[in-house]
Every structure is written in structure tokens, then in C-alpha cells.
Short mmCIF file of C-alpha atoms and ligand atoms in Angstrom, two decimals:
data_model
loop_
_atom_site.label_atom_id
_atom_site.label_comp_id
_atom_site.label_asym_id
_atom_site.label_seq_id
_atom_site.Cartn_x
_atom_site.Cartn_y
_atom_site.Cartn_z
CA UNK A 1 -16.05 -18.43 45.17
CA UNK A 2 -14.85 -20.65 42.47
CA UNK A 3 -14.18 -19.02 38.77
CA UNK A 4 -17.06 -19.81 36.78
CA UNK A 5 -16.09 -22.30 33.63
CA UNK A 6 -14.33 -20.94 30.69
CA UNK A 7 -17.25 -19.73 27.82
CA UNK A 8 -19.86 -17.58 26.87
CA UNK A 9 -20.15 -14.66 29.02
CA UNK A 10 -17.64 -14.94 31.59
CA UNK A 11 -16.13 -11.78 31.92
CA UNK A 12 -12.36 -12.25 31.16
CA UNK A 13 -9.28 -11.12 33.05
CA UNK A 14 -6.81 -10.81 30.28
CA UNK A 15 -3.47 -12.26 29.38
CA UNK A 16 -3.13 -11.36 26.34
CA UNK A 17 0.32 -13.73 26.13
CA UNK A 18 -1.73 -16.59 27.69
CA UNK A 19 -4.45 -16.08 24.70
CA UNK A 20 -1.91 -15.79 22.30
CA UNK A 21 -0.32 -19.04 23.39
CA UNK A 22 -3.49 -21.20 23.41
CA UNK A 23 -3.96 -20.75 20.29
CA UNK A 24 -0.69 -20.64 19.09
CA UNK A 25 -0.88 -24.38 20.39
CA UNK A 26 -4.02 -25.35 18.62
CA UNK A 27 -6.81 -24.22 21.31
CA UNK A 28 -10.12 -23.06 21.08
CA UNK A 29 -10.58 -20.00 22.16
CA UNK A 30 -13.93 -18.84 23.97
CA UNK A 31 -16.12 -16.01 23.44
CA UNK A 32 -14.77 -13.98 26.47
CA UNK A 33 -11.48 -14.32 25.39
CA UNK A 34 -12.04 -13.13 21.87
CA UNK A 35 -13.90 -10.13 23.05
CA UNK A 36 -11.69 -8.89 25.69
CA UNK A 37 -7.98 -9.34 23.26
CA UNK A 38 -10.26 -6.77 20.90
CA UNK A 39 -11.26 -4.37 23.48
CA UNK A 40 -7.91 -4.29 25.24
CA UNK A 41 -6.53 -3.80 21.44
CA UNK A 42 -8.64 -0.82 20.90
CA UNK A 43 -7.81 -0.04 24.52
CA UNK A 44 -4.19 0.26 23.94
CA UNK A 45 -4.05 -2.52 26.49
CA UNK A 46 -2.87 -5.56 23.94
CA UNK A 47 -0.19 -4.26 21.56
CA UNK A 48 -0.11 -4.16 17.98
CA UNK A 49 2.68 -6.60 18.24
CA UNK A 50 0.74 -9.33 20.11
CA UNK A 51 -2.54 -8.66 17.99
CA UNK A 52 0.33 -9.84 15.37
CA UNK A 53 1.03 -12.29 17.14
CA UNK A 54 -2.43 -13.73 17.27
CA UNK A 55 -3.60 -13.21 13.97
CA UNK A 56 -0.73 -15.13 12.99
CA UNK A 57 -1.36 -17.68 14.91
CA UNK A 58 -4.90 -17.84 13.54
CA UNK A 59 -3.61 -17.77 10.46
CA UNK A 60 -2.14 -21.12 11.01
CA UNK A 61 -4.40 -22.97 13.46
CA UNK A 62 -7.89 -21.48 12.19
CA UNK A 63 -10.91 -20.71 14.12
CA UNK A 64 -13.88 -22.95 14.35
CA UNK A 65 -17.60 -21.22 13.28
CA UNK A 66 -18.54 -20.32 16.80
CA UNK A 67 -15.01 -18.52 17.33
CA UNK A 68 -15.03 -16.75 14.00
CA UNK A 69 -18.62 -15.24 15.15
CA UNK A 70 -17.74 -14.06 18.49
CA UNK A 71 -14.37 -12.45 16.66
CA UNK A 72 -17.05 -10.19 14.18
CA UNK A 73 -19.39 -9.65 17.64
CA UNK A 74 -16.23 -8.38 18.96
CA UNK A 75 -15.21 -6.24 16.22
CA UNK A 76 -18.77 -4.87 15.57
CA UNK A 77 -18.50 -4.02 19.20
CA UNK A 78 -15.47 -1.65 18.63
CA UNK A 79 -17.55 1.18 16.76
CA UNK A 80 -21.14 2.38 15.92
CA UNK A 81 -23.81 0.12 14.27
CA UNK A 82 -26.02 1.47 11.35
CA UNK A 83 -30.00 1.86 12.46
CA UNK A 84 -31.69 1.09 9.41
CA UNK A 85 -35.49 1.03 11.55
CA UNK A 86 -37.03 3.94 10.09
CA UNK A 87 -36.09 2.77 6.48
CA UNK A 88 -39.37 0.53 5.39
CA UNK A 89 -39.41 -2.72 3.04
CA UNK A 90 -36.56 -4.92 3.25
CA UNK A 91 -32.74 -3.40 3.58
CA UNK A 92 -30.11 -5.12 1.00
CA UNK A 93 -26.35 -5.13 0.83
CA UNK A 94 -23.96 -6.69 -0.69
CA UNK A 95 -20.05 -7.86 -0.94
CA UNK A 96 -17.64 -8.73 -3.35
CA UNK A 97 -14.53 -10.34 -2.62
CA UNK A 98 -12.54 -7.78 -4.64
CA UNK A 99 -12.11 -8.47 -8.31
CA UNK A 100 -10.80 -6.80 -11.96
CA UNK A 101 -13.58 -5.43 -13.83
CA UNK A 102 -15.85 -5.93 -11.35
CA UNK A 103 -18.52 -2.81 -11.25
CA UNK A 104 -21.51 -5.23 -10.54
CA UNK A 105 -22.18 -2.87 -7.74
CA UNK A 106 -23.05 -0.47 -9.83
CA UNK A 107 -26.07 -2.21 -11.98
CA UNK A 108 -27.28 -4.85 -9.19
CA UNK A 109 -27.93 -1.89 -6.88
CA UNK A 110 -29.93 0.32 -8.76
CA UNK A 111 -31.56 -2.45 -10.32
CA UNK A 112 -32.71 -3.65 -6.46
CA UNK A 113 -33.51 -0.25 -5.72
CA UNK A 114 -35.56 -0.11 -8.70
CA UNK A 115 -37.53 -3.27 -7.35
CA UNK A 116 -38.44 -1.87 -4.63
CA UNK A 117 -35.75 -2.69 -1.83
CA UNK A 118 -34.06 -0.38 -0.15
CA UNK A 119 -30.19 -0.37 -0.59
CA UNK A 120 -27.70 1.41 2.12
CA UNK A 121 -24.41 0.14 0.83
CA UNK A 122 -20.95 1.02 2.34
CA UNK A 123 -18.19 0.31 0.13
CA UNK A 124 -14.51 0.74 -0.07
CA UNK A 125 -11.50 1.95 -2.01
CA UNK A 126 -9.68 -0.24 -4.63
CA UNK A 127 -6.80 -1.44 -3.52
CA UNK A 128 -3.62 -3.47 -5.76
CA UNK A 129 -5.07 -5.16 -8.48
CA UNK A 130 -8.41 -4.77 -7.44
CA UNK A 131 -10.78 -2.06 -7.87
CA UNK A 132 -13.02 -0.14 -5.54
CA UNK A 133 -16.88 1.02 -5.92
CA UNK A 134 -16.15 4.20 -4.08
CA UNK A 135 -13.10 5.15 -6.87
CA UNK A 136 -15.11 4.55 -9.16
CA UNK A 137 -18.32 6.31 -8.35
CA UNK A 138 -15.58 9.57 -7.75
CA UNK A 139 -14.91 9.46 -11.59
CA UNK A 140 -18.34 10.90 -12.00
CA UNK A 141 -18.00 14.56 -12.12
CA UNK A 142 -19.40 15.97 -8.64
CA UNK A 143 -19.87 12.69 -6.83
CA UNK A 144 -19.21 12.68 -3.01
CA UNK A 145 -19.16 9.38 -0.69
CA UNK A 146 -18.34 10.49 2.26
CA UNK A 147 -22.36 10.95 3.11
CA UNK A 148 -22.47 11.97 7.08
CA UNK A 149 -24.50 8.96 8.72
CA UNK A 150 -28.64 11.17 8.92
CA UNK A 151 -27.80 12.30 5.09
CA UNK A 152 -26.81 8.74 4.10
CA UNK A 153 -30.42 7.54 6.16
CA UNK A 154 -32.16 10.20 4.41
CA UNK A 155 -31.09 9.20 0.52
CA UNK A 156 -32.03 5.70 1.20
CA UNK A 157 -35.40 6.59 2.66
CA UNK A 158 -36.11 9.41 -0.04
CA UNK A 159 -34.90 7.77 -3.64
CA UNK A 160 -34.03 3.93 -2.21
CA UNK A 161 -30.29 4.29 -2.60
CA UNK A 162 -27.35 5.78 -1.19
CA UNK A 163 -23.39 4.33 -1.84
CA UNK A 164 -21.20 5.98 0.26
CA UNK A 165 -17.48 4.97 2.35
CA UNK A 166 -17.61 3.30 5.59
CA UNK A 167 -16.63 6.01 8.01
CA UNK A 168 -13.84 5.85 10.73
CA UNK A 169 -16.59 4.93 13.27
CA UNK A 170 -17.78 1.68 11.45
CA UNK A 171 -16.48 -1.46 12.93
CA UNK A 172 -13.04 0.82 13.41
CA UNK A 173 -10.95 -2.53 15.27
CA UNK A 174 -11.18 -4.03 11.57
CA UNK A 175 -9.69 -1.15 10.08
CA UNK A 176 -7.06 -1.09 12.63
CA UNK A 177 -6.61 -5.35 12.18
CA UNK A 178 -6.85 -5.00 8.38
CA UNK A 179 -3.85 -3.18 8.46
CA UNK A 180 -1.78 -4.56 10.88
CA UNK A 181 -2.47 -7.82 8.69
CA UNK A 182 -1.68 -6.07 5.42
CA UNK A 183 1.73 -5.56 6.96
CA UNK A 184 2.52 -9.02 9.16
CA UNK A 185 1.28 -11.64 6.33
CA UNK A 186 -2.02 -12.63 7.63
CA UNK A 187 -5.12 -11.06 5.49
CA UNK A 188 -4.95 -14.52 3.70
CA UNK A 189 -6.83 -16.41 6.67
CA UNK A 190 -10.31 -17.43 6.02
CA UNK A 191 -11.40 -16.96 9.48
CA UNK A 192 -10.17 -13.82 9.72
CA UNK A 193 -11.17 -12.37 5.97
CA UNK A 194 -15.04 -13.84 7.02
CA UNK A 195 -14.90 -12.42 10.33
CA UNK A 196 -13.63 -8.84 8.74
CA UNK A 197 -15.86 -8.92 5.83
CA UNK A 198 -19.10 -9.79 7.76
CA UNK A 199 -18.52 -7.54 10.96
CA UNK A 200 -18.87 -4.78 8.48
CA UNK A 201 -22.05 -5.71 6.86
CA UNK A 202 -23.75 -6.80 10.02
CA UNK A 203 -22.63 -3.69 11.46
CA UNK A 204 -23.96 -1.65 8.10
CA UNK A 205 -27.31 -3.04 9.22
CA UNK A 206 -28.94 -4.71 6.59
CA UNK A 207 -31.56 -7.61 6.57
CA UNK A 208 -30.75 -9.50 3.24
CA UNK A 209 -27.25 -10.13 2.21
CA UNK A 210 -25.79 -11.03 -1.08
CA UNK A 211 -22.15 -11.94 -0.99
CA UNK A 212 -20.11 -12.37 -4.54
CA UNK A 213 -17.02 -15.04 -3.71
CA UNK A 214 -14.80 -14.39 -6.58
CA UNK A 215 -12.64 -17.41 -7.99
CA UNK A 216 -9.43 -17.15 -10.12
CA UNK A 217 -6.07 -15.32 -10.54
CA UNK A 218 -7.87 -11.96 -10.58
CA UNK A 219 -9.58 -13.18 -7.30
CA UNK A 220 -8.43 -13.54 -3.41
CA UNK A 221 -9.21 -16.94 -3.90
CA UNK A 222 -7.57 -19.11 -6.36
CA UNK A 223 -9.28 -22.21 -6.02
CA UNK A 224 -13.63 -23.28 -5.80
CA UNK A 225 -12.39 -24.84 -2.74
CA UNK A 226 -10.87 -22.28 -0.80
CA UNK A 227 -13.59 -19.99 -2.15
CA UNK A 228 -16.57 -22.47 -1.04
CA UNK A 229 -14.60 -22.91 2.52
CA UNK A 230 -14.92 -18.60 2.73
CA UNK A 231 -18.43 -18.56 1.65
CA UNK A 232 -19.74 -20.85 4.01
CA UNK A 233 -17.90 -19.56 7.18
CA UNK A 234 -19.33 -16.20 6.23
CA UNK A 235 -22.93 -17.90 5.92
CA UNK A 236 -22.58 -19.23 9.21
CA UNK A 237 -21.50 -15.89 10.63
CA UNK A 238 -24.62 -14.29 9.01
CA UNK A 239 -27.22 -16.50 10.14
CA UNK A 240 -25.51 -16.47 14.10
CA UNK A 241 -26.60 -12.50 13.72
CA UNK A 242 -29.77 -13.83 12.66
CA UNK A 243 -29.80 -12.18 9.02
CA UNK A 244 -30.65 -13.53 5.67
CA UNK A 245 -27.47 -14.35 3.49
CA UNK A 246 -26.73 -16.07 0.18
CA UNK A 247 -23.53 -16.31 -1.69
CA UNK A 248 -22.59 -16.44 -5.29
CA UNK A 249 -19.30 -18.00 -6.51
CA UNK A 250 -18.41 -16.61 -9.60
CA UNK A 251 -15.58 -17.08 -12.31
CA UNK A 252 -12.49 -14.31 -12.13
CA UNK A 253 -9.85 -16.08 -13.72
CA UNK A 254 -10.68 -13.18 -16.77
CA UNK A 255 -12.06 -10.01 -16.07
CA UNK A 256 -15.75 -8.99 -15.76
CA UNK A 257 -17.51 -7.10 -18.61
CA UNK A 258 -15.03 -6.14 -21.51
CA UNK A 259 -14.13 -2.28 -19.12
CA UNK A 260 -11.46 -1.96 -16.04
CA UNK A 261 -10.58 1.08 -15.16
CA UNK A 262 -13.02 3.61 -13.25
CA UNK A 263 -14.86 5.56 -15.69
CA UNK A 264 -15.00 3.07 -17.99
CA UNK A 265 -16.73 0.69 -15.66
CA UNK A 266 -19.32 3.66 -14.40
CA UNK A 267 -19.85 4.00 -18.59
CA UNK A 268 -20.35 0.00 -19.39
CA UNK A 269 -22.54 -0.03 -15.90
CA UNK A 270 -24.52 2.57 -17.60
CA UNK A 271 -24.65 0.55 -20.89
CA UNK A 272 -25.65 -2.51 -18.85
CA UNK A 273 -28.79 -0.50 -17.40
CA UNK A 274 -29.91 0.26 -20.38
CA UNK A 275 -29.71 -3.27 -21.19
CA UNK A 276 -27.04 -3.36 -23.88
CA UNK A 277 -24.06 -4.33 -22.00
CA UNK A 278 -21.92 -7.33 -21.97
CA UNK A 279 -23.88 -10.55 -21.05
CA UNK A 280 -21.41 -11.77 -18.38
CA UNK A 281 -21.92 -8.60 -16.12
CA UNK A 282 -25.91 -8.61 -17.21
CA UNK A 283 -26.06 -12.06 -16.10
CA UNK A 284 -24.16 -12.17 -12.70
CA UNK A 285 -25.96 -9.26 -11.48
CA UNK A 286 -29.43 -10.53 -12.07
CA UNK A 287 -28.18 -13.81 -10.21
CA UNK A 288 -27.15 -12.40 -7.56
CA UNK A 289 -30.37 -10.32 -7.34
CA UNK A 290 -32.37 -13.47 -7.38
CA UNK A 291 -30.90 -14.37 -4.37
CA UNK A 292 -32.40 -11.59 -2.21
CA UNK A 293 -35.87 -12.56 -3.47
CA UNK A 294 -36.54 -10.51 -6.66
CA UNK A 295 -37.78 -12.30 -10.03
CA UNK A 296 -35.44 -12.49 -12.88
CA UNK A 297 -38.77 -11.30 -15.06
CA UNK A 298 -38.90 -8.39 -13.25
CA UNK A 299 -35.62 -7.52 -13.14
CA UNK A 300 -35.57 -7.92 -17.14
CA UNK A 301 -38.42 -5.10 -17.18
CA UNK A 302 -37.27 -3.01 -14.93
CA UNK A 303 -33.85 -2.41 -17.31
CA UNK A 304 -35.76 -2.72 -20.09
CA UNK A 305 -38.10 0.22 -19.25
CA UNK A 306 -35.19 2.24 -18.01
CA UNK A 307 -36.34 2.31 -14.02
CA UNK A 308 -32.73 0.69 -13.23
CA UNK A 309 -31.21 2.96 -14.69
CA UNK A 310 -33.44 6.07 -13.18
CA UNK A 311 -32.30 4.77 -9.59
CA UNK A 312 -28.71 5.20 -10.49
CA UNK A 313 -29.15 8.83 -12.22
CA UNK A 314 -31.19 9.55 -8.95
CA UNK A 315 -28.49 8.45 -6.86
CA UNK A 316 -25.28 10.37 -8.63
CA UNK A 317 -27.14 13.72 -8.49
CA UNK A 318 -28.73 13.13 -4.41
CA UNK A 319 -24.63 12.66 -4.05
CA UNK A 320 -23.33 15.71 -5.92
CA UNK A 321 -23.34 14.88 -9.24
CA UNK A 322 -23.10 17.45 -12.26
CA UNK A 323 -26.85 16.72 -14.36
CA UNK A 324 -25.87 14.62 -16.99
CA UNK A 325 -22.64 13.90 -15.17
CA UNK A 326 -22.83 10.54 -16.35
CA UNK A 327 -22.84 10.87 -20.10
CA UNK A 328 -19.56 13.13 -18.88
CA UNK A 329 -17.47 10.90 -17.89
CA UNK A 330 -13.44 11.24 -18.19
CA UNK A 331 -11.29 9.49 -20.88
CA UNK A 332 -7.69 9.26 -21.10
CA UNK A 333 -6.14 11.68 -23.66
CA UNK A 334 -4.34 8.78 -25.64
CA UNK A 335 -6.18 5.80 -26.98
CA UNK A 336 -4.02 3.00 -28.48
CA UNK A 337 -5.28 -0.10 -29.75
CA UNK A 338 -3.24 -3.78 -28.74
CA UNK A 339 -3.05 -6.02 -31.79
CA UNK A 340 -3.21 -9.82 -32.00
CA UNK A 341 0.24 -11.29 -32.04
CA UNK A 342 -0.97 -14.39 -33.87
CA UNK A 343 -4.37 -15.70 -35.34
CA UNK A 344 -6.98 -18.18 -33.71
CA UNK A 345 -8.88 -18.49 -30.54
CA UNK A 346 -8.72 -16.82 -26.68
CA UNK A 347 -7.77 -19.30 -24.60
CA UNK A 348 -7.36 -16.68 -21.35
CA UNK A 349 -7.14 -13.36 -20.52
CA UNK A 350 -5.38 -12.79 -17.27
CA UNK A 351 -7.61 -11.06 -14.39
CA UNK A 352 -4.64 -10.54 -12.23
CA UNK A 353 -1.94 -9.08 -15.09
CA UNK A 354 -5.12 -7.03 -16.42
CA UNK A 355 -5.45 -5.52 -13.18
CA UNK A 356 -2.51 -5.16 -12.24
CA UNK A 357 -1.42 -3.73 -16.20
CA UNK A 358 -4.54 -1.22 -15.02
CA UNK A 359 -3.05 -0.37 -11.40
CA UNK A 360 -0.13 0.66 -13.43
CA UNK A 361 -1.81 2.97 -15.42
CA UNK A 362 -2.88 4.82 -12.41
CA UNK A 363 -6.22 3.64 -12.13
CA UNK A 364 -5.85 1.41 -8.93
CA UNK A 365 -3.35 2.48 -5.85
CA UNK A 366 -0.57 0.75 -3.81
CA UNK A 367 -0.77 2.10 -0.76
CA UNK A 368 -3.99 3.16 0.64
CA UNK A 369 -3.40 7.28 0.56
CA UNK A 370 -2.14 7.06 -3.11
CA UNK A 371 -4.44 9.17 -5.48
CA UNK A 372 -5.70 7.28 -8.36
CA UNK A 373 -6.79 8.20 -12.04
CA UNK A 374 -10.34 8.46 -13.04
CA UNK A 375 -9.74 8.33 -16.95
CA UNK A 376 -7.48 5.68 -17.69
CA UNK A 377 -8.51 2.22 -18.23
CA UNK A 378 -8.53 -0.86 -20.37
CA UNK A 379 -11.43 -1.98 -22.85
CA UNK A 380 -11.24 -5.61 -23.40
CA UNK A 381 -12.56 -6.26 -27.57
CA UNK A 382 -11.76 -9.98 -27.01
CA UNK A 383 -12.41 -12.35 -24.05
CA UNK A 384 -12.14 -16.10 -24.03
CA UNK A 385 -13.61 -18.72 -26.32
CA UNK A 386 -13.20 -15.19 -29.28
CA UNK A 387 -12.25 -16.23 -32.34
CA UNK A 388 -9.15 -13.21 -33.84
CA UNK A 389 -7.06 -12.81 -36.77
CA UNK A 390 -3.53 -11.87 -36.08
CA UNK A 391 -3.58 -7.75 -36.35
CA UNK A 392 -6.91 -7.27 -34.95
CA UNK A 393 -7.55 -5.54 -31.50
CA UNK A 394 -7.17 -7.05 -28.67
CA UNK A 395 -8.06 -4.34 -26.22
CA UNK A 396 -7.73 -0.79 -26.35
CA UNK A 397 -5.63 0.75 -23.66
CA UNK A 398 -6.71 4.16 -22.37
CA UNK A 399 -3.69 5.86 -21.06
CA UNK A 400 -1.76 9.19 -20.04
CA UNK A 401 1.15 8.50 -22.01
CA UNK A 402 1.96 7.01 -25.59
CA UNK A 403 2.87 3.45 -25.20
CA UNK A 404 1.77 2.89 -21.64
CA UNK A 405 0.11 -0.52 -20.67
CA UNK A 406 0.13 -1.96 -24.14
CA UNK A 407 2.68 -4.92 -23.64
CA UNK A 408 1.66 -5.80 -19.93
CA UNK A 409 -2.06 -5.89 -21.64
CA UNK A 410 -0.81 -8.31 -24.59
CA UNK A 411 1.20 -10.42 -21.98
CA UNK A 412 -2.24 -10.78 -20.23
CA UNK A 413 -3.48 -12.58 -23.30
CA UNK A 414 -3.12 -16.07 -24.20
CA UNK A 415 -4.06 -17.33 -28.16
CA UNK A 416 -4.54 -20.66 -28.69
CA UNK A 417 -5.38 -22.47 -32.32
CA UNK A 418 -8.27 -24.01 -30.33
CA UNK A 419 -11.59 -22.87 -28.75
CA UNK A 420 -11.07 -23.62 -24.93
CA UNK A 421 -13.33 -25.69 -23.58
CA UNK A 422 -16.43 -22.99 -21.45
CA UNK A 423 -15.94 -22.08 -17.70
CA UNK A 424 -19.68 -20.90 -16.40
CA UNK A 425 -19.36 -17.72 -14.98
CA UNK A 426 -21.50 -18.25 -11.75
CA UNK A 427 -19.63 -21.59 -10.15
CA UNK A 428 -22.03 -21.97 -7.23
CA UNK A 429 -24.71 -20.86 -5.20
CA UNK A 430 -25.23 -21.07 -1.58
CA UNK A 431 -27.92 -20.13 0.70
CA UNK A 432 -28.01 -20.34 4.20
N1 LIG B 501 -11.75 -7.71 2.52
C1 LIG B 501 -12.05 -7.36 3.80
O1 LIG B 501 -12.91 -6.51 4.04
N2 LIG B 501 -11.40 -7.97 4.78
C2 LIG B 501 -10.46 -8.92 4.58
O2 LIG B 501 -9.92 -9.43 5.52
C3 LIG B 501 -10.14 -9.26 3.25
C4 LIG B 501 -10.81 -8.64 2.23
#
């Protein structure tokens, strides 16, 4: 009998040097294909050599939308999916492209929760520059993430909320991929960050998806462009697994919120829930909420009468936390303020050298086993378009050691005798 056509469902004999090669040269590559190079991966079949190989060649011939979705049906295939049935009302999640500053988690969850969704979010580690939602929910004293899969179910059903790590078992060919790509070259493909990125929130089960496309230095995308061409490929994967998804592009060429660090950002998160923290952060969160369906009006009254902020105390103590753990927080022993070189106007404030001035300090990690710091931290008193006389604070560097972080922190800054022109903070919004 002949060989049924190349395509959807025909059940591949593999070559893994024949895939390899097509698309080396610039061919599509069908479903089958896709989903038997993974399995054979996991299989030990394909080496990590030619998975390499083929993510390299991705990297430079791309994948159309319909390839990119069967590579994240592929890659959910690998592990266990969440089953999110027995949780009522509407499940939420949400991604962030990795940012400096950026503990928007942290305020747009509870708030959600507080409005009556139900949030099961699975988050990960910082890693460089950028920081991570599970490092910094560890800098409250007591709190675990690593929630075993019925406890996890069981927090969101009870209090609406649970934020815990993804678990070996989640979408585990990504993890493997991730980090063959960390080493070969090859994370910076937008077919392949979309199809990563989305295999683990379509795996983590949700209905509603908000995703937070940063743009700028401190971002993984430098350019609107690039960052537009990421969100929509990730839109298209989300609708193909029939699932409601928006995404925000939003401004990181500065950091958000004046705090980077960990416990800083769990303390100005806390601030922000009680409605008196920095507009920026305030702002972003409540439009990205908007974009899973809730009203800005509520959202406003729901900080303002505290019930935000009552999710997120519920939360830290259903995951170990010490009552009143988080007006407990840890702060570096030494405290030194950075000074204006020169008087007049912020013209920038560097996301990348801030986070990377931050890393330093021990707060973020370079490889992924390093341990980080809980305490240490920058507080930004001046962002761009601030007017400053030469001698006043800049920032206040919270550090281990006298001296540490305060001239990578000044080098971040950039003083201008002018105001710079604004840069909105949300860039666009896209729905599916
Ligand atoms: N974050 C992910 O989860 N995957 C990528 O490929 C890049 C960033």
C-alpha cells in the first residue's frame, strides 16, 4: 500500500538527520514530524546533539504558526497536564516575558483572586538579570512552592489562589530543550520561546490567559517589533488549543515600580495592595486584569477595601508562611544611599545594568542551582522624566557589604538638563 501523504496524523518513521536537514534547507515541517523528533528526544532515540542541531536550524529558518503549535502539542505531550475541572468559575494564568522589577505577579493575582477567578499559577526561578516569582515569594519567612499537584488543587479551590514551581513532570521536554538552548545559542528564536512559553501554560490548564511581552534593554525583546512578532505567534498558539488569550506589551527599557530585589518587591507588592504603591506597577496590573474580563472599577474597590490584599495574606500562610510573615520581611544589613552626580532631569535608568547591578548583589543567580539572597536589593528614589539636584539620592542600594552595587547602580543612570520626552508604559494590546 502506498505511504499516505506527508501531514497531520501520519504516524512518522523517523530520521531524525532527514528532519534536521529539511529544515535546515528552509522546509516546512509537518505535524508528525515535529511530534515524533520530541518523543524520540525524550526517548533517548534523537540525541541532544541533533535536537541542537534542529533548534538551530529553527533558529534560522523559523517555523510557520501551524508548526510552532504542533511543536507545544508535542512538548505538552512529553509530561502530565494540570486538571483544573473540579475548580469552578473561570481559571486564570498568566506570563511575563522576564523583566527587572517586575513583581506584577504578585498584585494582579491576588487582585483576580479577589474578583472572584480562580488563579493556579506555576511560575519559575529568576534567572541573569531577570527575576523570578518563585525567589521571590521564598523571601517570605516560611513560604514553600513546591505544592505537590492535590495540595496545589486544593488551595485554589479553598482560598482562590495557589503560586507554586512547575514540577519535573510539567511539560518536562521543555525543560530538557530550554537547556540544551541555553547552552547551543538558540533560546533567542521566536518560534521556539512561543512554543516553550505556551506549552507550559496550556499544559498548567487554565481557560483565560494574560501574557505580559516586555520591551526594552531590561527585556528579551529589544524592539515593539520583535516583541509584537512573539505576542502574536503565542496568540495563535493559544487559540489552536482553543483557550482565551490576550497580550500586553509593556515598556522595560527602566525598571518596574521603584523595588528590585526579592523582598523588596514582595514589600512594594504589599504597598501596591493596599493601594499606595507606585503608579506604573498599579497601572499595568489592572491592565492586564482587564484583559481577562474584570472591570477596572472593581478592581479599584477591591484594593481599596483591602480584599486584594486578604487573597495574598491567605495565600502566604495556606503555603507556610510565619503570621505576619509579610510585615517580616528581610533587609540587607547595610543601606547606602547613591547620590546624583550632576543636577537636572532622568533621562533613563537602565533595566538591564539595574538588574544585572542586582544579580550582582546576590539577589538573582547565574546558573540555575546557584542560591540567591532574599534581603538585598535596589530601591529606585528617581525614575525617568524626575527632576534631581546634584547630591540627592538616586537609589538606595541594599547590600551585604559596604560599597557593593553603588557605582554599577549610578552607571545605570543617565541625567540629562532636559525632561525626556514620555514613553507609555503599556505599548500595546492584543487580543486574540
Ligand atoms: N521563557 C521560557 O519559558 N521559554 C523560553 O524559551 C524563553 C523564555
Amino acid at each position: 500500500m502506498p505511504e499516505p501523504p506527508a501531514g497531520r496524523g501520519r504516524p512518522a518513521k523517523l530520521d531524525p538527520v532527514d528532519v534536521i536537514r529539511r529544515k535546515r534547507d528552509g522546509e516546512r515541517l509537518t505535524d508528525a514530524d515535529i511530534a515524533a523528533f520530541i518523543a524520540a528526544y525524550m526517548d533517548g532515540a534523537v540525541a541532544d546533539e541533533q535536537a541542537a542541531a534542529l533548534c538551530m536550524a529553527v533558529f534560522f529558518r523559523g517555523m510557520d504558526d501551524g508548526e510552532t503549535a504542533a511543536l507545544t502539542k508535542a512538548l505538552i505531550a512529553s509530561g502530565r497536564t494540570a486538571d483544573l475541572a473540579a475548580i469552578p468559575g473561570t481559571k486564570v494564568d498568566k506570563h511575563s516575558t522576564g523583566g527587572v522589577g517586575d513583581k506584577t505577579s504578585l498584585v494582579l493575582l491576588p487582585l483576580l483572586a479577589a474578583a472572584g477567578f480562580s488563579v493556579a499559577k506555576l511560575s519559575g526561578r529568576g534567572l541573569g538579570h531577570t527575576g523570578g516569582t518563585l525567589d521571590k515569594l521564598e523571601s517570605i519567612p516560611g513560604v514553600r512552592v513546591d505544592l505537590p499537584p492535590a495540595r496545589f488543587l486544593d488551595q485554589v479551590r479553598r482560598i482562590g489562589i495557589a503560586i507554586a514551581g512547575q514540577g519535573p513532570d510539567l511539560v518536562p521536554a521543555d525543560g530538557r530543550l530550554y537547556a540544551l538552548r541555553d547552552v547551543t545559542a538558540t533560546i533567542e528564536s521566536p518560534a521556539l520561546i512561543a512554543a516553550s512559553v505556551m506549552s507550559k501554560k496550556i499544559a498548567g490548564g487554565a481557560d483565560a490567559i494574560v501574557l505580559d511581552v516586555k520591551v526594552g534593554s531590561g527585556a528579551f525583546m529589544k524592539e515593539v517589533a520583535q516583541a509584537r512578532d512573539l505576542a502574536r505567534r503565542m496568540l495563535a498558539i493559544g487559540r489552536s488549543a482553543g483557550r482565551r488569550v490576550a497580550a500586553v506589551l509593556s515598556d522595560m527599557s527602566q525598571p518596574l515600580g521603584h523595588a528590585v530585589g526579592n523582598a523588596v518587591e514582595v514589600a512594594e507588592a504589599v504597598a501596591t495592595l493596599r493601594g499606595d504603591g507606585p503608579p506604573d506597577l498599579a497601572e499595568l496590573c489592572l491592565t492586564l486584569a482587564e484583559q481577562v474580563g474584570a472591570d477596572r472599577a472593581r478592581l479599584r474597590e477591591l484594593l481599596r477595601s483591602g480584599a486584594a490584599l486578604d487573597r495574598l495574606t491567605a495565600m502566604v500562610e495556606a503555603q507556610g508562611g510565619e503570621p505576619g510573615a509579610l510585615d517580616r520581611l528581610p533587609r540587607a544589613p547595610v543601606q547606602v544611599e547613591v547620590a546624583a552626580p550632576a543636577s537636572g532631569f532622568v533621562t533613563g535608568v537602565d533595566a538591564l545594568a539595574i538588574g544585572r547591578a542586582v544579580a550582582d548583589l546576590g539577589a538573582g543567580r547565574r546558573r540555575k542551582e546557584d542560591p540567591v539572597d532574599p534581603a538585598v536589593g535596589v530601591i529606585l528614589h528617581r525614575k525617568r522624566g524626575d527632576a534631581v539636584r546634584a547630591g540627592e539620592p538616586l537609589a538606595t542600594v541594599l547590600a551585604r557589604r559596604d560599597g557593593e552595587g553603588v557605582a554599577a547602580v549610578r552607571a545605570a543612570y543617565e541625567i540629562g538638563a532636559a525632561p525626556p520626552a514620555p514613553l507609555p508604559l503599556v505599548l500595546e494590546v492584543l487580543t486574540g
